[in-house]
Amino acid sequence: MEQSLNPVGSECPVCHFPVDSTRHATKCESEAIERIVEAMPPQRALANSAEHETLEAEFFPLVSAAHEFKTPLVVMLGYTDLLRTGHLGPVNDRQREVLGEIQEGAQRLQKLIQDLLLLSDLRTSRPAEPERDLEPADVNEHIREIYSYWSAVAKQKSLRYEFRRAHGTPRVNVDPLKLQHIVSNLIENAIKYTPERGQVNVTVTPCFWERRQAQSHFLFNMERKANIKIENAVRIEVRDSGPGIAPENHVRIFADFVQLPGASSRGTGLGLAIARRLTEAHGGAIWVESKLGEGSKFSVLLSQSR
């Protein structure tokens, strides 16, 4: 495990005295290491996202069409709802059933359009500057709200559905609505692909995230002197007992318009691609650990606010 450089006069994250002073407690380092979890996303999760991109020439017509369809669909859904509820005259049961199917199809198309437009925005927008643009968000509270939103759906499938909050009140600089989009997508997928009476767990864990690339024990001709780690990130995990994902698809599923064999035909193939882009826009990482027949664990790693 890589060690950290501690220049002379730097502050100990445990006792907050300079590490070269007599007031620095020698036990601080060992105590910090014992209680801090280290998150190590795979290198493929940190790679340049260009490998996931679709060709602009193929994507542009889809976005143009999405803009054109947006308003007519809103009108269609509005009138369909008026018809179903009898506000434009009486309807029989069969007519109401057909109108319901029309409404369901229109809502699926509306979801696709919303995803396309969001994806377009993410492809062209600059990365967020968390320290300047965003307010610190309480991770425990926001994830609890998202978890609670999906409780009824999990109950319908008789799933063992659990939430484990982090100790303390870790905060990250993230847009709460975008955090909701990321985690909701992961929970929705976990519930969808987990069989009845299976299990879905949502966990928040403060951790240490080493952002530097692997280096030798010498940096600028100075040997690293200590192995001090502090909780500087938060890992959000969604684990399920579903069918699992083959290793060769662990990167591919985060690309645009990708649906694996056996996936729901009602999906758009954009959910995980958008979750990846939103996570990366906040300087984070997202990846999956899974084997066929052994369920899946999706992880989102975000820096804690300072």
Tab-separated table of N, CA and C in Angstrom, residues 184-279:
chain	number	residue	atom	x	y	z
A	184	SER	N	-30.524	6.866	-7.455
A	184	SER	CA	-31.831	6.292	-7.814
A	184	SER	C	-31.689	5.298	-8.949
A	185	ASN	N	-30.856	5.646	-9.909
A	185	ASN	CA	-30.647	4.731	-11.034
A	185	ASN	C	-30.066	3.403	-10.562
A	186	LEU	N	-29.100	3.467	-9.649
A	186	LEU	CA	-28.473	2.237	-9.145
A	186	LEU	C	-29.456	1.407	-8.329
A	187	ILE	N	-30.250	2.066	-7.478
A	187	ILE	CA	-31.215	1.325	-6.657
A	187	ILE	C	-32.320	0.730	-7.528
A	188	GLU	N	-32.804	1.522	-8.484
A	188	GLU	CA	-33.860	1.026	-9.377
A	188	GLU	C	-33.395	-0.223	-10.120
A	189	ASN	N	-32.175	-0.187	-10.652
A	189	ASN	CA	-31.643	-1.352	-11.351
A	189	ASN	C	-31.496	-2.549	-10.419
A	190	ALA	N	-31.000	-2.291	-9.198
A	190	ALA	CA	-30.808	-3.386	-8.244
A	190	ALA	C	-32.135	-4.067	-7.925
A	191	ILE	N	-33.165	-3.270	-7.705
A	191	ILE	CA	-34.484	-3.834	-7.393
A	191	ILE	C	-35.059	-4.562	-8.606
A	192	LYS	N	-34.879	-3.980	-9.787
A	192	LYS	CA	-35.441	-4.559	-11.014
A	192	LYS	C	-34.856	-5.945	-11.295
A	193	TYR	N	-33.539	-6.097	-11.103
A	193	TYR	CA	-32.883	-7.338	-11.518
A	193	TYR	C	-32.685	-8.332	-10.380
A	194	THR	N	-33.103	-7.980	-9.179
A	194	THR	CA	-33.028	-8.925	-8.058
A	194	THR	C	-34.318	-9.729	-7.983
A	195	PRO	N	-34.239	-11.038	-7.928
A	195	PRO	CA	-35.466	-11.847	-7.864
A	195	PRO	C	-36.215	-11.648	-6.554
A	196	GLU	N	-37.484	-12.020	-6.544
A	196	GLU	CA	-38.304	-11.900	-5.338
A	196	GLU	C	-37.628	-12.601	-4.164
A	197	ARG	N	-37.753	-11.969	-3.001
A	197	ARG	CA	-37.167	-12.436	-1.736
A	197	ARG	C	-35.638	-12.370	-1.748
A	198	GLY	N	-35.099	-11.632	-2.690
A	198	GLY	CA	-33.662	-11.393	-2.706
A	198	GLY	C	-33.293	-10.251	-1.779
A	199	GLN	N	-32.109	-9.702	-1.946
A	199	GLN	CA	-31.625	-8.675	-1.030
A	199	GLN	C	-30.978	-7.522	-1.790
A	200	VAL	N	-31.257	-6.295	-1.315
A	200	VAL	CA	-30.631	-5.085	-1.830
A	200	VAL	C	-30.186	-4.252	-0.637
A	201	ASN	N	-28.902	-3.914	-0.580
A	201	ASN	CA	-28.357	-3.105	0.508
A	201	ASN	C	-27.790	-1.807	-0.050
A	202	VAL	N	-28.053	-0.720	0.660
A	202	VAL	CA	-27.499	0.590	0.309
A	202	VAL	C	-26.635	1.029	1.483
A	203	THR	N	-25.371	1.325	1.222
A	203	THR	CA	-24.414	1.623	2.296
A	203	THR	C	-23.646	2.899	1.996
A	204	VAL	N	-23.451	3.716	3.034
A	204	VAL	CA	-22.631	4.923	2.932
A	204	VAL	C	-21.443	4.756	3.872
A	205	THR	N	-20.228	4.929	3.353
A	205	THR	CA	-19.027	4.712	4.150
A	205	THR	C	-18.017	5.839	3.935
A	206	PRO	N	-17.641	6.572	4.979
A	206	PRO	CA	-16.527	7.520	4.841
A	206	PRO	C	-15.239	6.735	4.603
A	207	CYS	N	-14.342	7.260	3.790
A	207	CYS	CA	-13.148	6.493	3.465
A	207	CYS	C	-12.005	7.414	3.041
A	208	PHE	N	-10.850	6.796	2.872
A	208	PHE	CA	-9.689	7.502	2.332
A	208	PHE	C	-9.566	7.139	0.860
A	209	TRP	N	-9.381	8.143	0.004
A	209	TRP	CA	-9.232	7.931	-1.431
A	209	TRP	C	-7.909	8.522	-1.879
A	210	GLU	N	-6.995	7.665	-2.271
A	210	GLU	CA	-5.698	8.112	-2.780
A	210	GLU	C	-5.860	8.478	-4.249
A	211	ARG	N	-5.842	9.784	-4.544
A	211	ARG	CA	-6.099	10.235	-5.906
A	211	ARG	C	-4.868	10.216	-6.793
A	212	ARG	N	-3.694	10.181	-6.189
A	212	ARG	CA	-2.486	10.213	-6.996
A	212	ARG	C	-2.271	8.888	-7.706
A	213	GLN	N	-1.625	8.948	-8.837
A	213	GLN	CA	-1.274	7.731	-9.529
A	213	GLN	C	-0.180	7.017	-8.749
A	214	ALA	N	-0.092	5.701	-8.960
A	214	ALA	CA	0.919	4.908	-8.250
A	214	ALA	C	2.313	5.461	-8.524
A	215	GLN	N	3.069	5.632	-7.443
A	215	GLN	CA	4.416	6.173	-7.554
A	215	GLN	C	5.367	5.319	-6.722
A	216	SER	N	6.636	5.528	-6.874
A	216	SER	CA	7.616	4.780	-6.108
A	216	SER	C	7.697	5.368	-4.705
A	217	HIS	N	8.556	4.778	-3.881
A	217	HIS	CA	8.717	5.262	-2.509
A	217	HIS	C	9.546	6.533	-2.440
A	218	PHE	N	9.993	6.988	-3.584
A	218	PHE	CA	10.749	8.233	-3.617
A	218	PHE	C	10.030	9.241	-4.492
A	219	LEU	N	9.871	10.433	-3.970
A	219	LEU	CA	9.192	11.492	-4.707
A	219	LEU	C	10.027	12.756	-4.544
A	220	PHE	N	10.477	13.295	-5.680
A	220	PHE	CA	11.349	14.456	-5.632
A	220	PHE	C	12.558	14.183	-4.720
A	221	ASN	N	13.078	12.937	-4.830
A	221	ASN	CA	14.271	12.510	-4.071
A	221	ASN	C	14.038	12.508	-2.566
A	222	MET	N	12.790	12.478	-2.132
A	222	MET	CA	12.490	12.420	-0.694
A	222	MET	C	11.702	11.149	-0.425
A	223	GLU	N	12.136	10.379	0.533
A	223	GLU	CA	11.421	9.162	0.864
A	223	GLU	C	10.152	9.504	1.629
A	224	ARG	N	9.062	8.828	1.310
A	224	ARG	CA	7.824	9.058	2.039
A	224	ARG	C	7.988	8.583	3.467
A	225	LYS	N	7.593	9.433	4.395
A	225	LYS	CA	7.935	9.199	5.797
A	225	LYS	C	6.818	8.583	6.631
A	226	ALA	N	5.597	8.665	6.165
A	226	ALA	CA	4.500	8.187	7.010
A	226	ALA	C	3.402	7.616	6.153
A	227	ASN	N	2.495	6.909	6.796
A	227	ASN	CA	1.375	6.291	6.096
A	227	ASN	C	0.065	6.822	6.679
A	228	ILE	N	-0.001	8.123	6.856
A	228	ILE	CA	-1.181	8.741	7.461
A	228	ILE	C	-2.280	8.885	6.414
A	229	LYS	N	-3.466	8.456	6.769
A	229	LYS	CA	-4.612	8.570	5.880
A	229	LYS	C	-5.758	9.230	6.646
A	230	ILE	N	-6.506	10.077	5.961
A	230	ILE	CA	-7.662	10.728	6.577
A	230	ILE	C	-8.886	10.434	5.730
A	231	GLU	N	-10.047	10.543	6.333
A	231	GLU	CA	-11.295	10.329	5.599
A	231	GLU	C	-11.549	11.552	4.718
A	232	ASN	N	-11.269	11.405	3.445
A	232	ASN	CA	-11.414	12.531	2.526
A	232	ASN	C	-12.450	12.270	1.436
A	233	ALA	N	-13.159	11.137	1.528
A	233	ALA	CA	-14.143	10.786	0.506
A	233	ALA	C	-15.289	9.999	1.132
A	234	VAL	N	-16.335	9.789	0.347
A	234	VAL	CA	-17.482	8.984	0.772
A	234	VAL	C	-17.783	7.980	-0.338
A	235	ARG	N	-17.930	6.721	0.064
A	235	ARG	CA	-18.297	5.675	-0.892
A	235	ARG	C	-19.760	5.284	-0.669
A	236	ILE	N	-20.532	5.338	-1.737
A	236	ILE	CA	-21.942	4.932	-1.705
A	236	ILE	C	-22.037	3.624	-2.473
A	237	GLU	N	-22.520	2.581	-1.798
A	237	GLU	CA	-22.597	1.265	-2.425
A	237	GLU	C	-24.043	0.801	-2.526
A	238	VAL	N	-24.374	0.192	-3.653
A	238	VAL	CA	-25.668	-0.468	-3.834
A	238	VAL	C	-25.372	-1.905	-4.234
A	239	ARG	N	-25.681	-2.825	-3.326
A	239	ARG	CA	-25.367	-4.246	-3.536
A	239	ARG	C	-26.669	-5.032	-3.693
A	240	ASP	N	-26.691	-5.970	-4.638
A	240	ASP	CA	-27.896	-6.774	-4.847
A	240	ASP	C	-27.537	-8.251	-4.958
A	241	SER	N	-28.554	-9.103	-4.900
A	241	SER	CA	-28.360	-10.548	-5.043
A	241	SER	C	-28.945	-11.023	-6.370
A	242	GLY	N	-28.807	-10.177	-7.389
A	242	GLY	CA	-29.329	-10.493	-8.710
A	242	GLY	C	-28.429	-11.436	-9.486
A	243	PRO	N	-28.619	-11.507	-10.809
A	243	PRO	CA	-27.910	-12.488	-11.642
A	243	PRO	C	-26.434	-12.194	-11.843
A	244	GLY	N	-25.993	-10.981	-11.540
A	244	GLY	CA	-24.596	-10.632	-11.718
A	244	GLY	C	-24.284	-10.197	-13.143
A	245	ILE	N	-23.065	-9.672	-13.332
A	245	ILE	CA	-22.631	-9.132	-14.627
A	245	ILE	C	-21.272	-9.730	-14.967
A	246	ALA	N	-21.141	-10.222	-16.171
A	246	ALA	CA	-19.883	-10.832	-16.597
A	246	ALA	C	-18.756	-9.792	-16.598
A	247	PRO	N	-17.540	-10.169	-16.238
A	247	PRO	CA	-16.419	-9.215	-16.154
A	247	PRO	C	-16.190	-8.412	-17.426
A	248	GLU	N	-16.401	-9.025	-18.587
A	248	GLU	CA	-16.150	-8.305	-19.841
A	248	GLU	C	-17.131	-7.162	-20.073
A	249	ASN	N	-18.202	-7.105	-19.275
A	249	ASN	CA	-19.193	-6.032	-19.425
A	249	ASN	C	-19.098	-4.970	-18.331
A	250	HIS	N	-18.126	-5.088	-17.424
A	250	HIS	CA	-18.039	-4.164	-16.293
A	250	HIS	C	-17.789	-2.715	-16.721
A	251	VAL	N	-17.082	-2.516	-17.806
A	251	VAL	CA	-16.860	-1.164	-18.332
A	251	VAL	C	-17.929	-0.806	-19.347
A	252	ARG	N	-18.285	-1.756	-20.152
A	252	ARG	CA	-19.211	-1.524	-21.265
A	252	ARG	C	-20.572	-1.009	-20.821
A	253	ILE	N	-21.048	-1.449	-19.665
A	253	ILE	CA	-22.395	-1.048	-19.237
A	253	ILE	C	-22.518	0.444	-18.948
A	254	PHE	N	-21.380	1.141	-18.794
A	254	PHE	CA	-21.427	2.575	-18.517
A	254	PHE	C	-21.349	3.416	-19.801
A	255	ALA	N	-21.348	2.752	-20.965
A	255	ALA	CA	-21.320	3.467	-22.236
A	255	ALA	C	-22.741	3.812	-22.670
A	256	ASP	N	-22.856	4.724	-23.628
A	256	ASP	CA	-24.158	5.196	-24.101
A	256	ASP	C	-24.906	4.104	-24.879
A	257	PHE	N	-26.198	3.972	-24.572
A	257	PHE	CA	-27.124	3.096	-25.313
A	257	PHE	C	-26.762	1.618	-25.228
A	258	VAL	N	-26.121	1.200	-24.169
A	258	VAL	CA	-25.746	-0.210	-24.021
A	258	VAL	C	-26.755	-0.934	-23.158
A	259	GLN	N	-27.286	-2.033	-23.680
A	259	GLN	CA	-28.158	-2.918	-22.912
A	259	GLN	C	-27.621	-4.331	-23.045
A	260	LEU	N	-27.451	-5.001	-21.921
A	260	LEU	CA	-26.908	-6.346	-21.941
A	260	LEU	C	-27.987	-7.349	-22.312
A	261	PRO	N	-27.605	-8.503	-22.819
A	261	PRO	CA	-28.591	-9.556	-23.120
A	261	PRO	C	-29.407	-9.897	-21.877
A	262	GLY	N	-30.716	-9.999	-22.061
A	262	GLY	CA	-31.597	-10.307	-20.936
A	262	GLY	C	-32.083	-9.103	-20.180
A	263	ALA	N	-31.573	-7.896	-20.533
A	263	ALA	CA	-32.032	-6.676	-19.859
A	263	ALA	C	-33.436	-6.334	-20.319
A	264	SER	N	-34.102	-5.495	-19.527
A	264	SER	CA	-35.467	-5.111	-19.848
A	264	SER	C	-35.527	-4.369	-21.174
A	265	SER	N	-36.465	-4.757	-22.028
A	265	SER	CA	-36.636	-4.077	-23.314
A	265	SER	C	-37.192	-2.680	-23.139
A	266	ARG	N	-37.674	-2.378	-21.950
A	266	ARG	CA	-38.228	-1.059	-21.687
A	266	ARG	C	-37.152	-0.046	-21.310
A	267	GLY	N	-35.934	-0.491	-21.121
A	267	GLY	CA	-34.871	0.427	-20.755
A	267	GLY	C	-34.373	1.221	-21.954
A	268	THR	N	-33.612	2.282	-21.667
A	268	THR	CA	-33.085	3.134	-22.729
A	268	THR	C	-31.605	2.883	-22.990
A	269	GLY	N	-30.932	2.195	-22.072
A	269	GLY	CA	-29.494	2.016	-22.213
A	269	GLY	C	-28.709	3.271	-21.900
A	270	LEU	N	-29.354	4.227	-21.202
A	270	LEU	CA	-28.703	5.499	-20.900
A	270	LEU	C	-28.523	5.735	-19.405
A	271	GLY	N	-29.207	4.962	-18.575
A	271	GLY	CA	-29.190	5.227	-17.138
A	271	GLY	C	-27.802	5.231	-16.534
A	272	LEU	N	-27.029	4.175	-16.772
A	272	LEU	CA	-25.687	4.091	-16.192
A	272	LEU	C	-24.720	5.052	-16.880
A	273	ALA	N	-24.939	5.307	-18.160
A	273	ALA	CA	-24.083	6.279	-18.864
A	273	ALA	C	-24.247	7.666	-18.253
A	274	ILE	N	-25.492	8.024	-17.933
A	274	ILE	CA	-25.753	9.327	-17.319
A	274	ILE	C	-25.208	9.355	-15.899
A	275	ALA	N	-25.382	8.264	-15.150
A	275	ALA	CA	-24.847	8.192	-13.788
A	275	ALA	C	-23.326	8.365	-13.817
A	276	ARG	N	-22.663	7.739	-14.800
A	276	ARG	CA	-21.208	7.881	-14.912
A	276	ARG	C	-20.818	9.325	-15.185
A	277	ARG	N	-21.494	9.948	-16.124
A	277	ARG	CA	-21.147	11.323	-16.496
A	277	ARG	C	-21.399	12.284	-15.330
A	278	LEU	N	-22.507	12.090	-14.623
A	278	LEU	CA	-22.802	12.956	-13.477
A	278	LEU	C	-21.740	12.779	-12.390
A	279	THR	N	-21.347	11.543	-12.143
A	279	THR	CA	-20.319	11.278	-11.133
A	279	THR	C	-18.994	11.911	-11.531
